XYZ file of C-alpha atoms in Angstrom:
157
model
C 20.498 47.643 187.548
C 22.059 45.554 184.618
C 26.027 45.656 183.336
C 26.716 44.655 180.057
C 29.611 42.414 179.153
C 32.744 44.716 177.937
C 33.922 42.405 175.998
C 31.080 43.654 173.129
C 28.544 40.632 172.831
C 26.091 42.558 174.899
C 25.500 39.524 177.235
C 24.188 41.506 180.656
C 23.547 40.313 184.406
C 22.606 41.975 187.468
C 24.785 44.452 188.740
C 23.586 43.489 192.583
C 24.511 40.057 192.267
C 28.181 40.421 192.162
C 28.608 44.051 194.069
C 31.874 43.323 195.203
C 33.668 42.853 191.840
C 35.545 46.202 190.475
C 36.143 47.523 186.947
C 34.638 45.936 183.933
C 32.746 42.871 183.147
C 33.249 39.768 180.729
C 31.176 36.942 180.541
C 32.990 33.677 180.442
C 32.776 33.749 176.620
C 34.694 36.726 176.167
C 36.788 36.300 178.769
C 37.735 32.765 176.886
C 37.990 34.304 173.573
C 39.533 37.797 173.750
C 43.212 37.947 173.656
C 43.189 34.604 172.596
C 45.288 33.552 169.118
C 43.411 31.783 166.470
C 43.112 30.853 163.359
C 40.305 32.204 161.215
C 38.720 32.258 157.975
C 40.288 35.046 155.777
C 38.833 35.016 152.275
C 39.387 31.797 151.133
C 42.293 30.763 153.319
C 42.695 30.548 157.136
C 45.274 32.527 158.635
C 46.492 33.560 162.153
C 45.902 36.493 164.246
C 44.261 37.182 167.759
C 40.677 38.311 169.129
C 40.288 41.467 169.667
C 36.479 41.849 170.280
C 32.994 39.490 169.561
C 29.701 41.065 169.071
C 26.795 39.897 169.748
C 25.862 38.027 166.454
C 28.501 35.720 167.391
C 31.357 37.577 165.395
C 35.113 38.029 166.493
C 37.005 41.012 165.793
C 40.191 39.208 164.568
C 43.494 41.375 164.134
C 45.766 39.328 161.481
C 49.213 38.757 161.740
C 51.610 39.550 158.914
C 52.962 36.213 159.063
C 51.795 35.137 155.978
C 53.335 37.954 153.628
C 56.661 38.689 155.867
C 57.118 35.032 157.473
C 57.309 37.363 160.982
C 54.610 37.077 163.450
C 53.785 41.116 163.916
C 50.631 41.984 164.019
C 50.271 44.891 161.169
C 46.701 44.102 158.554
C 43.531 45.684 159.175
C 41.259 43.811 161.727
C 38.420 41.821 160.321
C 34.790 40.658 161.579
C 34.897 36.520 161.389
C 31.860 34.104 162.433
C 32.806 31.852 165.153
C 32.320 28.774 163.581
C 35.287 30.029 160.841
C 37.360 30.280 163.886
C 39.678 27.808 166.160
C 41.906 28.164 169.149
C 45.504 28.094 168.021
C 46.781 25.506 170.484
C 46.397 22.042 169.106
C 42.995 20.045 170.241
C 42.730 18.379 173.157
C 42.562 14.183 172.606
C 39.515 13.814 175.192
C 37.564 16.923 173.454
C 37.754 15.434 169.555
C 34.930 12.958 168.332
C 33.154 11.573 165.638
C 31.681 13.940 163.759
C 33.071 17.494 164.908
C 34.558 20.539 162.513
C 38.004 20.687 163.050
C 40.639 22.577 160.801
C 43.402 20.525 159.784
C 46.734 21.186 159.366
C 47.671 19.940 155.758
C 51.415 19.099 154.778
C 51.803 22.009 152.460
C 51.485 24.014 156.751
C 48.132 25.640 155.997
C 44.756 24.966 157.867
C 41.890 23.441 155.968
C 38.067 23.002 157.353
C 37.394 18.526 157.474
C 35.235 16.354 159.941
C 36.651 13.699 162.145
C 35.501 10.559 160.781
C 36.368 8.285 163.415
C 39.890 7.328 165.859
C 42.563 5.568 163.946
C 45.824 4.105 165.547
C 48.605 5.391 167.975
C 46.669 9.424 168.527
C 45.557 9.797 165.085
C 42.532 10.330 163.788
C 41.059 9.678 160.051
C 39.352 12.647 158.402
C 37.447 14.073 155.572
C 38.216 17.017 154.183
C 35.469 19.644 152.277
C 36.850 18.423 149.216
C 35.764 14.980 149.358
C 39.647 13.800 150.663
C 40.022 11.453 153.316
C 43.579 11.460 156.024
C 44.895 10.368 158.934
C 46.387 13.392 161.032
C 47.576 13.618 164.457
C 45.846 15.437 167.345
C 48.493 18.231 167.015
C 47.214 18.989 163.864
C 43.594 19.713 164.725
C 42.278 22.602 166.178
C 38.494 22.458 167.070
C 36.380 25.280 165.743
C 34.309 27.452 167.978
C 31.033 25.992 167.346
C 28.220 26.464 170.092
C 28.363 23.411 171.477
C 32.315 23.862 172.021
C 31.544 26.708 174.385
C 28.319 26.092 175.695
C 30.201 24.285 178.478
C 32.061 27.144 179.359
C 28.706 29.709 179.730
């Protein structure tokens, strides 16, 4: 007998192997990701809201915060499907976690989150970036929020 992961992703394991465990099932995926605040790819912008769901083509159902057309943080637009890797953990990155080479999203001065790659460490906690656009910056590590690529969460299946 087999129980599938409630969180949606359809990830299953044997329902003998952990008898003793009531109510529903999450794999550690889900139970990372769901509930979780992120910021997501909306359109052509990244915006703020919280997981609500994944599926199992890697998806997250994100619900979107108004924050962007009433400057509040309530919850209120229509929920929207969003591929992982167009997705990052709110909280700022963790130093030890960002290297050369990873997709981060980048918190620009204008206060809005653009997709760059971390180019390499640069002085006092910074590091130097390039963004899609061909622009390279120094940011801090509170500006960067890794994006839930695979090999982000691989360590945590």
């Amino acid at each position: 007998d087999e129980a599938d992961c409630s969180g949606g992703c359809g990830e299953r394991r044997a329902a003998a192997a952990y008898p003793a465990e009531p109510g529903p099932w999450r794999c550690t995926k889900c139970e990372k990701l769901i509930g979780c605040e992120v910021i997501a790819r909306r359109g052509r912008e990244y915006e703020r809201g919280v997981v609500q769901q994944r599926d199992r083509n890697s998806q997250l159902l994100v619900q979107w915060w108004e924050e962007a057309a009433t400057g509040s943080n309530e919850k209120g637009l229509a929920p929207e499907w969003v591929a992982e890797r167009h997705a990052a953990l709110a909280a700022p990155a963790d130093g030890e976690r960002v290297r050369r080479g990873m997709a981060v999203l980048a918190e620009w001065v204008d206060g809005r989150f653009y997709c760059a790659t971390v180019q390499g460490g640069a002085a006092q906690a910074r590091v130097l970036l390039q963004f899609e656009d061909g622009l390279r910056y120094e940011a801090g590590l509170d500006a960067l929020r890794p994006l839930l690529d695979k090999p982000l969460l691989q360590a945590a299946h």
